[in-house]
Coordinates of C-alpha atoms and ligand atoms in Angstrom, one line a residue:
X1017 CA 97.6 -102.9 15.5
X1018 CA 95.2 -105.8 14.9
X1019 CA 91.6 -104.9 15.2
X1020 CA 89.4 -105.9 18.2
X1021 CA 86.1 -107.6 17.5
X1022 CA 83.4 -107.5 20.3
X1023 CA 80.7 -110.1 19.9
X1024 CA 77.6 -109.5 22.0
X1025 CA 75.6 -112.7 22.7
X1026 CA 77.4 -116.0 23.5
X1027 CA 75.1 -118.5 22.0
X1028 CA 75.4 -120.3 18.7
X1029 CA 75.5 -117.1 16.6
X1030 CA 78.2 -115.4 18.7
X1031 CA 80.3 -118.5 19.4
X1032 CA 80.4 -119.5 15.7
X1033 CA 81.3 -116.0 14.7
X1034 CA 84.2 -116.0 17.1
X1035 CA 85.4 -119.4 15.8
X1036 CA 85.0 -118.4 12.2
X1037 CA 87.0 -115.2 12.7
X1038 CA 89.9 -117.3 13.9
X1039 CA 89.5 -119.8 11.1
X1040 CA 89.4 -116.9 8.7
X1041 CA 92.7 -115.5 9.9
X1042 CA 91.6 -112.7 12.3
X1043 CA 94.5 -112.1 14.7
X1044 CA 93.2 -109.4 16.9
X1045 CA 91.3 -109.7 20.2
X1046 CA 87.9 -111.3 20.3
X1047 CA 85.8 -110.4 23.3
X1048 CA 82.6 -112.5 23.6
X1049 CA 80.0 -111.1 25.9
X1050 CA 77.1 -113.1 27.2
X1051 CA 74.3 -112.1 29.6
X1052 CA 73.8 -115.6 30.9
X1053 CA 76.1 -117.0 33.6
X1054 CA 76.2 -120.5 32.1
X1055 CA 78.9 -121.5 29.8
X1056 CA 77.8 -121.2 26.2
X1057 CA 75.3 -124.0 25.4
X1058 CA 73.2 -125.1 22.5
X1059 CA 69.4 -124.7 22.4
X1060 CA 67.9 -127.4 20.1
X1061 CA 68.3 -130.2 22.7
X1062 CA 66.4 -128.1 25.3
X1063 CA 63.1 -129.3 23.9
X1064 CA 64.4 -132.8 23.1
X1065 CA 67.2 -134.8 24.7
X1066 CA 67.9 -132.4 27.5
X1067 CA 64.2 -132.0 28.4
X1068 CA 63.8 -135.8 28.3
X1069 CA 66.7 -136.1 30.7
X1070 CA 68.7 -138.3 28.4
X1071 CA 71.4 -135.7 27.8
X1072 CA 73.1 -133.7 30.6
X1073 CA 74.4 -130.2 30.3
X1074 CA 77.9 -131.5 29.2
X1075 CA 76.4 -132.8 26.0
X1076 CA 75.1 -129.3 24.9
X1077 CA 78.3 -127.3 25.4
X1078 CA 79.0 -125.0 22.5
X1079 CA 82.6 -124.0 23.3
X1080 CA 84.8 -126.1 25.4
X1081 CA 87.3 -124.3 27.8
X1082 CA 90.1 -125.9 25.8
X1083 CA 88.8 -124.6 22.5
X1084 CA 88.3 -121.1 24.0
X1085 CA 91.8 -121.1 25.2
X1086 CA 93.3 -122.4 22.0
X1087 CA 91.4 -119.8 20.0
X1088 CA 92.2 -117.0 22.4
X1089 CA 88.6 -115.9 22.9
X1090 CA 88.1 -113.6 25.9
X1091 CA 84.8 -114.4 27.6
X1092 CA 82.6 -112.0 29.7
X1093 CA 79.8 -114.1 31.0
X1094 CA 76.9 -113.2 33.3
X1095 CA 76.9 -109.6 32.3
X1096 CA 74.6 -108.1 29.7
X1097 CA 75.6 -105.4 27.3
X1098 CA 73.6 -102.3 28.3
X1099 CA 74.6 -99.8 25.6
X1100 CA 76.2 -99.6 22.2
X1101 CA 78.1 -96.4 21.6
X1102 CA 78.6 -96.4 17.8
X1103 CA 80.3 -93.0 17.7
X1104 CA 83.1 -94.0 20.2
X1105 CA 83.1 -97.7 19.2
X1106 CA 82.5 -99.2 22.6
X1107 CA 80.1 -101.5 24.3
X1108 CA 79.1 -100.6 27.8
X1109 CA 78.3 -103.6 30.0
X1110 CA 75.7 -103.6 32.8
X1111 CA 78.4 -103.7 35.4
X1112 CA 80.0 -100.5 34.0
X1113 CA 82.9 -102.2 32.1
X1114 CA 83.6 -100.5 28.8
X1115 CA 84.7 -102.8 26.0
X1116 CA 86.3 -100.8 23.1
X1117 CA 86.0 -102.4 19.6
X1118 CA 87.0 -101.8 16.0
X1119 CA 84.2 -104.1 14.8
X1120 CA 81.1 -105.2 16.8
X1121 CA 78.9 -108.2 16.1
X1122 CA 75.4 -108.2 17.5
X1123 CA 74.3 -111.8 18.3
X1124 CA 71.8 -111.2 21.1
X1125 CA 69.2 -113.6 19.7
X1126 CA 65.6 -113.6 20.8
X1127 CA 63.5 -114.1 23.9
X1128 CA 60.4 -116.2 24.4
X1129 CA 57.3 -114.1 24.0
X1130 CA 55.8 -113.6 27.5
X1131 CA 52.4 -115.1 28.1
X1132 CA 49.8 -112.4 28.3
X1133 CA 47.8 -114.3 31.0
X1134 CA 48.0 -113.7 34.7
X1135 CA 48.5 -117.0 36.4
X1136 CA 50.5 -116.6 39.6
X1137 CA 53.2 -119.1 38.6
X1138 CA 53.6 -122.5 37.1
X1139 CA 53.4 -121.2 33.5
X1140 CA 56.6 -122.0 31.7
X1141 CA 58.3 -120.7 28.6
X1142 CA 61.2 -122.5 27.0
X1143 CA 64.2 -120.6 25.6
X1144 CA 67.1 -120.9 28.0
X1145 CA 68.9 -123.7 29.9
X1146 CA 67.3 -122.5 33.2
X1147 CA 63.8 -122.6 31.5
X1148 CA 64.5 -126.1 30.4
X1149 CA 65.8 -127.3 33.8
X1150 CA 62.7 -125.9 35.5
X1151 CA 60.4 -127.5 32.9
X1152 CA 62.2 -130.8 33.1
X1153 CA 61.6 -130.8 36.9
X1154 CA 57.9 -130.0 36.4
X1155 CA 57.4 -132.8 33.8
X1156 CA 59.0 -135.2 36.3
X1157 CA 56.0 -134.6 38.5
X1158 CA 54.0 -136.5 35.8
X1159 CA 50.8 -134.3 36.0
X1160 CA 48.8 -133.2 33.1
X1161 CA 50.5 -130.7 30.7
X1162 CA 48.8 -128.1 28.5
X1163 CA 51.0 -126.8 25.7
X1164 CA 49.9 -123.4 24.4
X1165 CA 51.2 -123.1 20.9
X1166 CA 51.7 -125.8 18.3
X1167 CA 54.9 -124.5 16.6
X1168 CA 58.0 -126.7 16.5
X1169 CA 58.9 -126.0 20.1
X1170 CA 55.4 -126.7 21.3
X1171 CA 55.2 -130.0 19.2
X1172 CA 58.6 -131.1 20.6
X1173 CA 57.7 -130.4 24.2
X1174 CA 54.4 -132.3 23.6
X1175 CA 56.3 -135.3 22.2
X1176 CA 58.8 -135.2 25.0
X1177 CA 56.1 -134.9 27.7
X1178 CA 54.2 -137.8 26.1
X1179 CA 57.3 -140.0 26.2
X1180 CA 57.7 -139.1 29.9
X1181 CA 54.2 -140.4 30.4
X1182 CA 52.4 -137.1 30.9
X1183 CA 48.8 -136.5 29.7
X1184 CA 49.3 -133.7 27.1
X1185 CA 46.9 -131.3 25.4
X1186 CA 48.2 -128.9 22.7
X1187 CA 46.2 -125.8 22.0
X1188 CA 46.7 -123.6 18.9
X1189 CA 44.4 -121.1 17.1
X1190 CA 45.8 -122.4 13.7
X1191 CA 44.1 -125.4 12.1
X1192 CA 47.3 -127.4 12.0
X1193 CA 50.6 -127.5 14.0
X1194 CA 53.4 -125.6 12.4
X1195 CA 50.8 -124.7 9.9
X1196 CA 52.3 -121.4 8.9
X1197 CA 55.6 -123.0 7.9
X1198 CA 54.3 -126.4 6.5
X1199 CA 50.8 -125.5 5.2
X1200 CA 47.6 -127.4 6.1
X1201 CA 48.3 -130.7 4.4
X1202 CA 51.7 -131.6 6.0
X1203 CA 50.6 -129.8 9.2
X1204 CA 47.6 -132.1 9.2
X1205 CA 49.8 -135.2 8.9
X1206 CA 51.8 -133.8 11.9
X1207 CA 48.5 -133.4 13.9
X1208 CA 47.7 -137.0 13.1
X1209 CA 51.0 -138.2 14.4
X1210 CA 50.5 -136.4 17.7
X1211 CA 46.9 -137.8 18.0
X1212 CA 48.2 -141.3 17.4
X1213 CA 50.6 -140.8 20.2
X1214 CA 47.8 -139.8 22.6
X1215 CA 48.0 -136.0 22.4
X1216 CA 44.7 -134.2 22.7
X1217 CA 45.2 -131.6 19.9
X1218 CA 42.8 -128.7 20.3
X1219 CA 43.3 -126.9 17.0
X1220 CA 41.6 -123.8 15.7
X1221 CA 40.9 -122.6 19.2
X1222 CA 42.7 -120.0 21.3
X1223 CA 43.4 -119.5 25.0
X1224 CA 41.1 -117.0 26.8
X1225 CA 42.8 -117.2 30.2
X1226 CA 45.1 -119.1 32.5
X1227 CA 44.5 -119.1 36.2
X1228 CA 45.8 -120.8 39.3
X1229 CA 49.2 -121.9 40.7
X1230 CA 51.8 -124.6 40.0
X1231 CA 50.2 -128.1 40.1
X1232 CA 46.7 -126.6 40.0
X1233 CA 46.2 -124.5 36.9
X1234 CA 43.1 -123.9 34.8
X1235 CA 43.3 -123.0 31.1
X1236 CA 40.1 -121.5 29.7
X1237 CA 39.8 -121.8 25.9
X1238 CA 38.0 -119.4 23.6
X1239 CA 35.3 -121.9 22.8
X1240 CA 34.4 -122.0 26.5
X1241 CA 36.0 -125.3 27.4
X1242 CA 38.3 -125.6 30.4
X1243 CA 41.4 -127.7 30.8
X1244 CA 43.0 -128.6 34.1
X1245 CA 46.8 -128.9 34.2
X1246 CA 49.7 -129.4 36.6
X1247 CA 52.0 -127.6 34.1
X1248 CA 51.3 -125.1 31.4
X1249 CA 53.9 -124.3 28.8
X1250 CA 53.5 -121.3 26.5
X1251 CA 55.3 -121.4 23.2
X1252 CA 53.9 -118.5 21.2
X1253 CA 57.1 -117.3 19.5
X1254 CA 60.1 -115.1 20.2
X1255 CA 61.0 -111.5 20.0
X1256 CA 64.4 -110.2 19.0
X1257 CA 66.6 -108.8 21.9
X1258 CA 67.1 -105.3 20.7
X1259 CA 66.1 -103.3 23.8
X1260 CA 69.7 -102.6 24.7
X1261 CA 70.2 -100.9 21.3
X1262 CA 67.5 -98.3 21.7
X1263 CA 69.3 -95.0 21.3
X1264 CA 72.3 -96.5 19.5
X1265 CA 71.2 -95.0 16.2
X1266 CA 71.0 -98.4 14.5
X1267 CA 67.9 -99.0 12.5
X1268 CA 65.7 -101.4 14.5
X1269 CA 62.5 -103.1 13.2
X1270 CA 61.7 -106.6 14.4
X1271 CA 65.5 -107.1 14.6
X1272 CA 68.6 -105.2 13.7
X1273 CA 68.1 -104.2 10.1
X1274 CA 71.1 -105.1 8.0
X1275 CA 72.2 -104.8 4.4
X1276 CA 72.9 -107.8 2.2
X1277 CA 76.3 -108.2 3.8
X1278 CA 74.8 -108.7 7.3
X1279 CA 76.0 -105.2 8.1
X1280 CA 73.7 -103.1 10.4
X1281 CA 72.4 -100.0 8.8
X1282 CA 74.1 -97.3 10.8
X1283 CA 76.3 -94.2 10.3
X1284 CA 79.4 -96.5 10.4
X1285 CA 80.2 -99.7 8.6
X1286 CA 81.7 -101.6 11.6
X1287 CA 78.5 -103.1 13.1
X1288 CA 77.2 -106.5 12.0
X1289 CA 74.4 -108.7 13.2
X1290 CA 74.0 -112.5 13.1
X1291 CA 71.4 -115.1 13.9
X1292 CA 67.9 -114.7 15.4
X1293 CA 68.4 -111.0 16.0
X1294 CA 69.4 -110.1 12.4
X1295 CA 67.0 -108.9 9.8
X1296 CA 69.0 -108.6 6.6
X1297 CA 68.3 -107.9 2.9
X1298 CA 68.0 -111.3 1.2
X1299 CA 68.9 -110.8 -2.5
X1300 CA 67.0 -113.8 -3.9
X1301 CA 63.8 -113.0 -1.9
X1302 CA 64.0 -109.3 -2.6
X1303 CA 63.0 -108.4 0.9
X1304 CA 64.5 -108.3 4.4
X1305 CA 64.1 -111.5 6.4
X1306 CA 64.8 -112.6 9.9
X1307 CA 65.2 -116.3 10.5
X1308 CA 65.0 -118.2 13.8
X1309 CA 66.8 -121.3 12.8
X1310 CA 70.0 -122.8 14.2
X1311 CA 71.6 -123.4 10.8
X1312 CA 71.0 -119.8 9.8
X1313 CA 72.9 -118.6 12.9
X1314 CA 75.9 -120.8 12.0
X1315 CA 75.9 -119.9 8.3
X1316 CA 75.5 -116.2 8.9
X1317 CA 78.3 -116.3 11.4
X1318 CA 80.6 -117.6 8.7
X1319 CA 79.4 -114.8 6.3
X1320 CA 79.9 -112.1 9.0
X1321 CA 83.4 -113.4 10.0
X1322 CA 84.4 -113.5 6.3
X1323 CA 83.2 -110.0 5.7
X1324 CA 85.0 -108.7 8.8
X1325 CA 88.3 -110.3 7.7
X1326 CA 87.8 -109.2 4.1
X1327 CA 86.1 -105.8 4.4
X1328 CA 87.0 -104.7 0.9
X1329 CA 85.4 -107.7 -0.8
X1330 CA 82.2 -108.3 1.2
X1331 CA 80.0 -111.2 0.2
X1332 CA 76.2 -111.1 0.2
X1333 CA 74.5 -113.5 2.5
X1334 CA 71.9 -115.4 0.4
X1335 CA 71.1 -118.6 2.2
X1336 CA 68.4 -121.2 1.5
X1337 CA 66.5 -121.7 4.7
X1338 CA 66.9 -125.0 6.6
X1339 CA 65.4 -126.2 9.8
X1340 CA 64.8 -129.6 11.4
X1341 CA 62.5 -130.9 14.1
X1342 CA 62.4 -134.3 15.9
X1343 CA 59.0 -135.6 17.1
X1344 CA 58.3 -139.3 17.9
X1345 CA 59.5 -141.3 14.8
X1346 CA 59.5 -138.2 12.6
X1347 CA 62.9 -136.7 11.7
X1348 CA 61.4 -133.7 9.9
X1349 CA 63.6 -131.4 7.8
X1350 CA 62.4 -128.3 5.9
X1351 CA 64.2 -126.3 3.3
X1352 CA 63.2 -123.0 1.6
X1353 CA 59.9 -121.3 2.3
X1354 CA 57.1 -123.8 1.9
X1355 CA 54.7 -121.4 3.7
X1356 CA 54.8 -119.1 0.7
X1357 CA 53.7 -121.8 -1.7
X1358 CA 50.1 -122.9 -2.3
X1359 CA 50.6 -126.2 -4.2
X1360 CA 52.5 -129.3 -3.2
X1361 CA 53.2 -132.8 -4.3
X1362 CA 53.7 -135.6 -1.8
X1363 CA 56.1 -138.4 -2.7
X1364 CA 56.6 -141.5 -0.5
X1365 CA 54.6 -143.0 2.4
X1366 CA 53.5 -140.9 5.4
X1367 CA 51.8 -144.0 6.9
X1368 CA 54.8 -146.3 6.6
X1369 CA 56.6 -147.9 9.5
X1370 CA 58.7 -145.8 9.8
X1371 CA 57.1 -143.1 7.7
X1372 CA 59.2 -141.8 4.8
X1373 CA 58.1 -139.0 2.5
X1374 CA 58.9 -135.7 0.8
X1375 CA 56.5 -132.9 0.2
X1376 CA 57.7 -130.6 -2.6
X1377 CA 56.1 -127.2 -2.7
X1378 CA 55.6 -125.2 -6.0
X1379 CA 55.6 -121.5 -5.8
X1380 CA 53.5 -119.1 -7.9
X1381 CA 56.1 -118.9 -10.6
X1382 CA 56.4 -122.7 -11.1
X1383 CA 59.7 -123.0 -9.2
X1384 CA 60.5 -125.3 -6.3
X1385 CA 59.9 -122.9 -3.4
X1386 CA 60.2 -125.3 -0.5
X1387 CA 60.5 -128.9 0.7
X1388 CA 59.6 -130.9 3.8
X1389 CA 60.9 -134.4 4.3
X1390 CA 60.4 -137.0 7.0
X1391 CA 63.1 -139.6 7.6
X1392 CA 64.6 -138.9 4.1
X1393 CA 67.7 -136.7 4.6
X1394 CA 69.0 -137.4 1.1
X1395 CA 65.9 -136.1 -0.6
X1396 CA 66.1 -133.0 1.6
X1397 CA 69.7 -132.3 0.6
X1398 CA 68.8 -132.6 -3.1
X1399 CA 65.7 -130.4 -2.7
X1400 CA 67.6 -127.7 -0.8
X1401 CA 70.2 -127.6 -3.6
X1402 CA 67.4 -127.4 -6.2
X1403 CA 65.8 -124.5 -4.3
X1404 CA 69.1 -122.6 -4.1
X1405 CA 69.5 -123.0 -7.9
X1406 CA 66.0 -122.0 -8.8
X1407 CA 65.0 -125.3 -10.3
X1408 CA 61.6 -125.5 -11.9
X1409 CA 59.3 -127.7 -9.9
X1410 CA 59.2 -130.4 -12.6
X1411 CA 63.0 -130.4 -13.0
X1412 CA 63.4 -130.6 -9.3
X1413 CA 61.1 -133.7 -9.1
X1414 CA 63.1 -135.2 -11.9
X1415 CA 66.4 -134.3 -10.1
X1416 CA 65.2 -136.2 -7.1
X1417 CA 65.0 -139.2 -9.4
X1418 CA 61.5 -139.7 -8.2
X1419 CA 58.2 -140.2 -9.9
X1420 CA 55.8 -137.7 -8.6
X1421 CA 52.4 -138.8 -7.3
X1422 CA 49.5 -136.3 -6.9
X1423 CA 49.0 -135.4 -3.3
X1424 CA 45.5 -136.8 -2.9
X1425 CA 42.4 -134.7 -3.0
Ligands
LIG565 C1 63.9 -125.0 22.8 C2 64.5 -124.7 21.5 C3 64.6 -125.7 20.5 C4 65.1 -125.4 19.2 N1 65.2 -126.4 18.3 C5 65.7 -126.1 17.1 C6 65.8 -127.1 16.1 O1 65.5 -128.3 16.3 N2 66.2 -126.7 14.9 C7 66.6 -125.5 14.6 O2 67.0 -125.2 13.4 N3 66.5 -124.5 15.5 C8 66.0 -124.7 16.7 N4 65.9 -123.7 17.7 C9 66.3 -122.3 17.3 C10 67.8 -122.1 17.5 O3 68.2 -122.6 18.7 C11 68.0 -120.6 17.4 O4 67.8 -120.2 16.0 C12 69.5 -120.2 17.8 O5 69.7 -120.5 19.1 C13 69.8 -118.8 17.5 O6 71.0 -118.5 17.9 P1 71.5 -117.0 18.3 O7 72.9 -117.1 18.8 O8 71.2 -116.1 17.1 O9 70.5 -116.5 19.5 P2 70.2 -117.1 20.9 O10 70.3 -118.6 20.9 O11 68.9 -116.5 21.3 O12 71.3 -116.5 21.8 C14 71.4 -115.1 22.1 C15 72.3 -115.0 23.4 O13 72.5 -113.6 23.6 C16 72.4 -113.3 25.0 N5 72.0 -111.9 25.1 C17 70.8 -111.3 24.9 N6 70.9 -110.0 25.2 C18 72.1 -109.8 25.6 C19 72.8 -108.6 26.0 N7 72.2 -107.4 26.0 N8 74.1 -108.7 26.3 C20 74.7 -109.9 26.2 N9 74.1 -111.1 25.9 C21 72.9 -111.0 25.5 C22 71.3 -114.3 25.4 O14 71.3 -114.5 26.8 C23 71.6 -115.6 24.6 O15 72.6 -116.3 25.3 C24 65.4 -124.0 18.9 C25 65.3 -123.0 19.9 C26 64.8 -123.3 21.2 C27 64.6 -122.2 22.2

């Protein structure tokens, strides 16, 4: 009998796993379980084209009904998995249905971290399609927006809200937006771009309290200043969806802890995890990592599907990180782990029209540890390959065919 694979979580990690299983020759049943009622959709446009209203829901579909039918994927939507019974190999759904499996893939992703402040309502987070629909309606009101958190999602919401004509303030306790990932210098350039587009960037200051109701909110900052807003959006990170796995016997710790083959540490070897929820042993980094990037979910899905189809020859999952973000005229792409490096060299012109540059980051051992490029996809591709192959910093600069220029003072 062909094995049954249950995939829990029907977003990009889960959908891509199901597709890769079929592409890899899996002939048994695939049951894809998703807590949300909506047909599987993609998240990156939720802070960009969908939020701006230029794309409708049909543009963000992840799995068309025709593809689902052709691939023979059984969908259970609108019902969460409530329990994983590893000993009896079954997933128990919230409505009581029991889904038996031979192999299970956990792809339950992450949820937006809840705001700790007590405003009645009108404080948004942005993670799901319904979050994005609500926020889009609020932005259409045109009132002032306060964005709490200057990570990529916060920056993208700010850019989209500015394009919609809203007055926008971004608040973040860090000195630069996306500073943890990009470092102060490139983060500083990103802050300049937002300021040039009219965003009031309050950096290095936290939020003390948020009060009020929709359309009439007050945000009190830790420096005593007060901002008035029609809409407040809180983008302060995400937490992995592992609550339903309490008691399953899996090792949990900021995600589902996995070995280098994306296999959950458990008494059995038939549980895998993929995407934002997975914390796996990354051989090149020599530590466990959890990555909240779209490309990681798609690449890990391919690794997991491969290891399910070929259980006797599992392959380690050793990716080079990649993430992009679109803000104004910046098509920003990042590879590797720039945040772990302390030195960088900037090549190109951040002030050009359009701007075009690469920041190459040198890690402590003299190797290219990360790269961030703006409007220069070819440089990013080359840099990502150099990072994967442990190129020395100088060799990487040469490989790019570029003459390095010191990064200013
Ligand atoms: C607004 C926004 C913009 C983004 N932009 C970018 C970008 O520009 N570039 C980039 O690289 N990344 C971006 N990301 C990150 C990227 O979307 C995520 O890394 C990706 O969605 C992770 O996919 P996933 O399938 O692992 O998890 P998720 O997308 O979180 O999906 C998990 C799914 O599992 C479901 N689920 C949870 N618990 C259960 C349960 N118990 N039972 C059944 N189902 C359950 C959830 O409802 C959800 O549908 C963005 C994210 C957001 C929110």
